[in-house]
Each structure stands twice: as C-alpha cells, then as structure tokens.
Amino acid sequence: MDFSFTEEQTLLRNTVQSLLADKYDFDTRRKVTKTADGWRPEMWAQFAELGLLAAPFSEELGGLGGGAIENMIVMEEFGRHLVVEPYVETVVIAGGFLREGGTAAQQEALIPGIVGGETVWAFAYAEPQGRYNLADLTTTAKKDGSGYTINGYKAVVLGAPWAQKLIVTARTSGGQRDRDGVSVFIVDKSAAGVSTRDYPTVDGRRASEITFENVKVGADALIGAEGKGLPLVEKITDEAIAALSAEAIGCMKELNTATVEYCKTRKQFGVPIGKFQVLQHRMVDMFMAHEQSVSMTYMVNLKLGESDVERTKAAAGAKVQIGKAGRFVGQQAVQLHGGMGMTDELNVGHYFKRLTMIDTQFGNVDHQLKRYSEAA
Amino acid sequence: MDMRFSPEELAFRDEVREFIASNYPQELKGGARRSRGEMSKEDILRWHRILYKKGWIVPHWPVEYGGTGWTITQRYIWNEENARAETSPLLPFGLSMVGPVIYTFGNEEQKKRFLPGILSGDDWWCQGYSEPGSGSDLASLRTKAVRAKNEKDGDHYIVNGGKTWTTLAQFADWMFCLVRTDPNAKAQEGISFLLIDMKTPGITVRPIITMDGAHEVNEVFLEDVKVPAENLIGEENKGWTYAKFLLGNERSGIAGVARSKKAIERLKNIANAELIDGAPLMKTDEFSRKVAELEIDLSALEVTELRTLAAESKGRGPGPEASILKIKGTEIQQRITELAVEAVGNYAMVQAPRMEATGNEFVPGPDYSTGTAQDYFNMRKTSIYGGSNEIQHNIIAKMVLGL
C-alpha cells in the first residue's frame, strides 16, 4: 500500500502550482471569463510549453510517460484555480480516445497537436433527449463510399467554441438506445455542414450547440471498430469523471481553507464566528466530505485500468461522492461566508458554481447511483 | 377544529381570482419567476400601481391608513391566489417594513408626509439596516448620526457610515436607516431610526453583483449626509424597538408556502417533460420520491403557518415560532431550485442572458431550463438574509426551549 507520489509527480505538481500562482489569480480569471473569448490561448501555449499537455501520454506516443495520476495532479491544481482551459476535453478525452482506440496513423497524426498545444478538442456526445445515457443517439453516420455522412444535433458541447476538432458519437446501426451500433468519429469543426451556436455556461466556460448536416468524413475518421464504440466511450468518460473528481477536490480544498480562515477572523456578537460549536461541527463535516472525496478520487484514478465492472463502480462511486460532497461543501461555504459568499466578487460562489456543474457533467448523483447499482 | 374555508371565504376567493385574471398585465405573466435583479423599475411597480388603484395595496394595514379590513384568512387567500397566478411579488420595503413603523411610531406629520407615497408607489424605499461586518449581528452597526443645530441648517443630524446588501437601492427615493446616536450606550440602546432622502448630497450607491450575475443589492456610502431632525421616527436612541417591530413583520410571510406550491407544480412539469430513455423523469423512483418528500414537508409547513396565523388572529404571536417558518420555508425553496437543476440535466449549464442583454443572444435548450441554475444560486441567499438560519435556530433554542 502506498499513496505517495513519485518525485516526477511531485515535480509536476510544483510546476502547475507555480504557474497558476503566477498567472491564474482569481481576479485575472474572473476578467478573462467575461471577455468575448472567455479563455486564454496563451495560457494553453504555456501549458504545452511546460509539458502539462504531454504528461499523461506514454513516451511512445510522444508524451512524458505518465497516465491517470498525472491527469489527477494537474486537474486538482486546476480545480484550485478554477482553470477554464479545456484540459479534460482535449488531453483526457480526445487524448484518451486516440490512445485507446486510435490507429497508429491517427495517433501519429493527431497526438503531437495535443501535446504541442496546437489543437484543441471538444467532445460532442450528448443530445437533448439523451440526458446522460451515452447510447441514446439520434445522430447518424451512414456509410458513404469509403467514408461516412453524419447528420444530427449535439447539446452543450463544452469547450467547443475554442476547439478545432471534435470527437463525435453517432449511430451507424441499431435503434436509438441500443448498445450496439455506436461509432466514434473525428470531425473537423471547420468541415462543410458543421454549424455551431456558442454561449456561456454558468461556471464561466463556453459551450456550443452543434448541428451536423450531411457532414462527410473519410474512413480514417472512425475511432475503433464501427458500431462497437460504446464500451470505448464509457471507458473514456470514466477517465473524464476521474479527472473531474480531481478538479472537484481542488475546488473543495480551496473552499474549506477559505471558510475556516473566514470563520477565524469574522466576528459577530463579539467573538469570531468560528467559536460557535454549530459552525465548528459544520466545518468538520466539510473537512470530512473533502477527505472522503480525495479517497474516492485516488481510488477511481487507480482503477481506470481494471475490468469494466470494477471501473464502472469506481467511476460511478466517485461521481456520487463528489456530487454530494461538492454540493454540501459549496452550499455550506456560501452559507458560512454570509452575504459575501453570494457575491460575484468573492471566489467562493465561483467554486460553488463549478462544483454544481461538475455534478451535472457526465451524469448527476441519481444517474450515477443507478449506474453503480446496475453495474454489480 | 376546521381547516376548510367557509362559503363566504370561497366567494371571496373567486372574487380575488377573477380580479387577478382580468387585471394582471399579460406581459408580466410568470413575473414571479424572474429575479428582481433582472426586472426594470417600472416592471416591478406595475402590479403595485394596479392594486393601489383597486384599494388592495395594503390588506395587512389598519383600515384607517388604507387597509382593506380583511380577516387573516382572507389575507391568506389573497396571498395564495397571487402565488397561484404567479404575479410578481410586491416590494416589502415600503408596504411591509417602513409603512407599519411609520403608522405605529411616527407622528401625524410623518404619517401625512410618507404614507401616501408608500401606498401609491411613488416613493421607492430601501432598507438601511445591514452594514459591512454586521451581518446577523445587526446591533453592532456603526453608522453614526450626530445631532446639530444651527441657524442656517436648523435642527438636523450629520450621518456618516455605510450600509450594505441594500436591496434595489439603485432605484430608491428614500431609505429607512438605523444609525448610532449614542456611541457610549450599550449596543442596542444608542440606536435611532432615521428616514433619509436618497437625493441628499453625500450618498453614493455602488452595485454588488451576486454570483448569479444579478444586480439586486448595493452598498450605500453616507458621507456627511445632512438629515433634518423631523425625519427621526419616535424617540432618539429608541430605534432598536422600532427595528425589532419591523423585523417581526419581515419574518411573517417568509415561509412562502403558496409560491413554493407553484414552484413544485412547475418542477413536476419539467420532470414530466424531461425523458430518461424515453420515459418521464417524474416516473423514476428516485426523482418522484424526492418530489414527494418535498411536498410532504411543504404541507407540514403550510399547516404550521396556518396554526401561526390562527394564533395571531387571536392576538398572539408571531413569536419565535416565526423562526420555524423562516428555516423550513427557505430550506424548501432552496430544495425546489436544487431539484430543478437536477431535472433539466445538461442544459442546467447554460448561462441565461441578463436583462440588459440585447435579446439576440442564443439560449439553447427547452424554455423551462433557462435560468434554473441561476435561480438555484440566487436562492442560497434565503438562508443567509433576514437573520441567518443559524440565528433562527438560536432564537428557537433560547426563546422556545429556554436553553
């Protein structure tokens, strides 16, 4: 049993920490999210330069030889600074699809763009009627010569306004919710027939609704085997869940630290409010919620390579834990900060909003509870 | 014991229902669903002015000052019907807060001068209670008023300090303000209740944007603000008595039962429209159980409120039991918005445009999903304001349980 980090991993954490301490203070972040673009491409270039975008890829794929734990380290620090840049979408998800399902040619052609920071990706999987069911697809891809023609509509594609490339799930056969018949494609956002409508999300990021109208892709756009994509999609979304869990523990950590500090200094009725036992116990519960979430985050990141059932239970379990804990910690942090916690000016509300959205991404507590109980 | 309405009360209900149906402005339909932070001053006041014309603007006031003479049950029905029709809520600052203070503790001149503007809605009031650093410990306020008299200015106060969380002060003509007039007295004893014209030189209003993006609250800075002594309510240094009286009024109605009923109805509509694998979310065990629990808690609260009202109509209370209404009422309101976020799924992530938006912004997803997350974020304030829910627990512990 060993939960310690290697020297390289500690170094990675230090690198991220010092970069973000230097360039990602809350006020700057707040200003950036209110600009038209909503993110900083130059920050992305910095991530690439420091090797963050290469961290989880093996050396054969041009990376630094890490994996899920490296993603976890980066994402926890990103959570602490509310980083909006699309690391999950590009490195974890697109990188994951290419690593797990990509051909040697696809990997060779596309991973360098991720590692080097030249290409940003988004994951177009959700549809309005599908909620969190990854197989519920009305988007279709029909065989067309050697390639495919894609038609359909994707909802709330996070990071898409910033992306050049999309991972798109579509049905190549079967009924609307069949497990068989799901395929995964690489689509250029600039391809003819792709149209996007962009908008801001409540946590200060950007998303798009995307319509595919007779979009032609070649045979080389397919990731994995035709019609057999769902297990791959499930695996990669679990990797994304593992990364989001890490982001969530970063958010919770900051909220707990800020709340304890605040309650030590904020005086009411002549004493620091932290002296009130009811608030002390509340903060102890927040502390425990965070520790339990850290445990589940480590667990899921360590179990991503296990059998499908094991991995599913780990991911669903972690998502339930961070969904509940994130809600509890977020709500209590706002409550204990009083009116200040309600303001846009203070970072507390922003962490709370991000935690709320992390619960929504890839299925909320109810969805994941159901998934957990069905997996066994 | 009887919980049913009498035939007269039912007839009254029909009259009210009909009046609202034919007089509430179509364009404001669903107004109760919009945060005040995203409505214009005129929109907020429209229903007020219609009710003023009808003579129904202050059913809770004594008849001699403009009240309707309705029984407590009739007032309850009135509130229910407004919630049912989702009319936009009236602002409490004049009607429920300073108005009753003025007719109870003010002198004849003050009544004559201020009550008409409150009733007509011509004067917009804001509340100068909270201060930076005071929070639920209201009596720790530090805004200072020094009385002075000279030939040029007459008898007046010079006010210095600042107020915060001042709801909709950006529109206000007047502020009712707690100020410290005796710095040497014990916390609650040196406070006075002053009415301040917001046009007086030395007053600056600065917006506070809340995490849902709305501009509903403000900071108000007071720098050498000259207030005529005739704007003092009651006696100098006795302001805490009036403030407590006002807070008692603030707490009644805070349960929001009727509006929560409507909100649950809306939540169910969303959950019936949202499909999981083709079947309504509302039909799933997890979600339907959560909604059922919410409804049961709300019915308990409703009867608790009716019991409080019944006691009040016999001349008792609202005592510390009002704290139950605040705690449970706000918890339920918050849970409804929380479930709405769960119900709409991925589209909860969409940031709805603000009022000042051009109207050309793209907002994806079904109409009912728009703004659900912002409502949820906004409602976190309810367990903080009006004496935080922690303070309400203290009140019950101390006043009811004698701990």
Coordinates of C-alpha atoms in Angstrom, one line a residue, chain A residues 30 125-133 136 153-156 158 177 197-204 209 266-270 278-279 282 327 331-332 334-345 349-350 352-353 356-357 359-364 366 370, chain B residues 131-138 140 165 206 208-213 219 274-279 281 286-287 290 334 338 341-352 360-365 373-374 376-381 383-384 388-391 394:
Chain A
R30 CA -12.7 36.5 -13.5
Y125 CA -21.7 13.2 -27.3
A126 CA -24.8 14.5 -25.5
E127 CA -28.1 15.0 -27.2
P128 CA -31.1 16.9 -25.9
Q129 CA -33.3 13.7 -25.5
G130 CA -30.5 11.6 -24.1
R131 CA -29.8 13.2 -20.8
Y132 CA -26.8 11.1 -19.5
N133 CA -27.4 8.0 -21.5
D136 CA -29.2 7.4 -26.6
Y153 CA -27.5 17.6 -33.3
K154 CA -25.3 17.7 -30.2
A155 CA -26.1 19.6 -27.0
V156 CA -23.9 21.6 -24.6
L158 CA -18.2 22.2 -23.6
R177 CA -30.7 3.4 -27.4
R197 CA -24.0 28.2 -31.9
D198 CA -21.9 29.3 -29.0
Y199 CA -22.9 30.5 -25.5
P200 CA -21.5 30.9 -22.0
T201 CA -22.1 28.4 -19.2
V202 CA -22.9 29.3 -15.6
D203 CA -19.4 28.3 -14.4
G204 CA -17.7 30.8 -16.7
E209 CA -24.9 23.5 -29.8
R266 CA -15.1 37.2 11.1
K267 CA -16.5 38.5 14.4
Q268 CA -20.2 38.6 15.4
F269 CA -21.6 39.2 18.8
G270 CA -18.1 40.0 19.9
V278 CA -22.6 24.5 15.5
L279 CA -20.3 26.1 12.9
R282 CA -20.3 22.1 10.1
R327 CA -23.0 20.3 -3.2
Q331 CA -23.6 25.3 -0.1
Q332 CA -22.0 25.5 3.4
V334 CA -21.5 30.1 0.8
Q335 CA -23.7 30.0 3.9
L336 CA -20.8 30.5 6.3
H337 CA -19.4 33.4 4.3
G338 CA -22.9 35.0 4.7
G339 CA -23.7 37.7 2.2
M340 CA -20.1 37.9 1.0
G341 CA -20.5 34.3 -0.2
M342 CA -23.3 35.4 -2.5
T343 CA -21.2 37.9 -4.4
D344 CA -19.6 37.6 -7.8
E345 CA -16.5 39.4 -6.4
G349 CA -19.5 31.5 -5.3
H350 CA -17.4 30.6 -8.3
F352 CA -19.7 26.5 -5.7
K353 CA -20.9 27.1 -9.3
T356 CA -22.6 22.3 -9.2
M357 CA -21.7 21.9 -12.8
D359 CA -22.2 17.2 -10.6
T360 CA -24.1 17.7 -13.8
Q361 CA -21.3 16.7 -16.2
F362 CA -21.5 13.1 -17.4
G363 CA -24.4 12.3 -15.1
N364 CA -25.5 13.6 -11.7
D366 CA -29.1 10.0 -9.2
K370 CA -28.3 3.9 -10.7
Chain B
E131 CA -23.5 47.1 7.5
P132 CA -20.3 45.6 6.3
G133 CA -19.2 43.4 9.2
S134 CA -22.5 43.4 11.0
G135 CA -24.3 40.5 9.3
S136 CA -26.8 38.8 11.6
D137 CA -25.4 40.8 14.5
L138 CA -27.4 43.9 13.5
S140 CA -23.2 46.0 16.0
W165 CA -26.9 44.4 0.9
R206 CA -22.5 51.2 -5.5
I208 CA -22.9 44.5 -5.7
I209 CA -23.2 41.8 -8.4
T210 CA -24.2 38.5 -7.0
M211 CA -22.9 35.1 -8.2
D212 CA -26.0 34.6 -10.4
G213 CA -25.0 37.7 -12.2
E219 CA -23.5 49.2 -0.9
E274 CA -37.7 15.5 -19.3
L275 CA -37.3 12.0 -20.5
I276 CA -34.9 9.3 -19.4
D277 CA -34.6 6.6 -22.0
G278 CA -37.9 7.8 -23.4
A279 CA -39.9 7.8 -20.1
L281 CA -38.1 11.6 -15.2
E286 CA -35.5 8.5 -7.2
F287 CA -37.0 11.7 -8.5
K290 CA -37.7 13.5 -3.7
Q334 CA -33.8 26.0 -1.9
E338 CA -31.9 22.4 -6.5
V341 CA -31.2 21.9 -11.7
E342 CA -31.2 18.1 -11.4
A343 CA -34.3 17.9 -13.6
V344 CA -33.1 19.8 -16.6
G345 CA -29.9 17.8 -17.0
N346 CA -27.2 19.1 -19.3
Y347 CA -29.0 22.3 -20.1
A348 CA -28.6 23.5 -16.5
M349 CA -25.1 24.5 -17.6
V350 CA -26.4 27.3 -19.8
Q351 CA -25.9 30.8 -18.6
A352 CA -29.1 32.8 -19.3
N360 CA -30.4 38.4 -29.7
E361 CA -28.4 36.1 -27.5
F362 CA -28.7 32.4 -28.3
V363 CA -30.2 30.4 -25.5
P364 CA -30.3 26.7 -26.1
G365 CA -32.5 24.1 -24.5
A373 CA -29.0 27.2 -12.2
Q374 CA -29.1 30.9 -11.6
Y376 CA -30.6 27.9 -7.6
F377 CA -27.5 30.1 -6.9
N378 CA -29.7 33.1 -6.2
M379 CA -31.8 31.2 -3.6
R380 CA -28.8 30.4 -1.5
K381 CA -29.3 33.9 -0.1
S383 CA -30.9 31.0 4.4
I384 CA -28.5 34.0 4.9
S388 CA -29.4 33.6 9.0
N389 CA -31.0 30.2 9.6
E390 CA -28.3 29.6 12.2
I391 CA -29.5 32.7 14.1
N394 CA -30.5 30.2 18.2

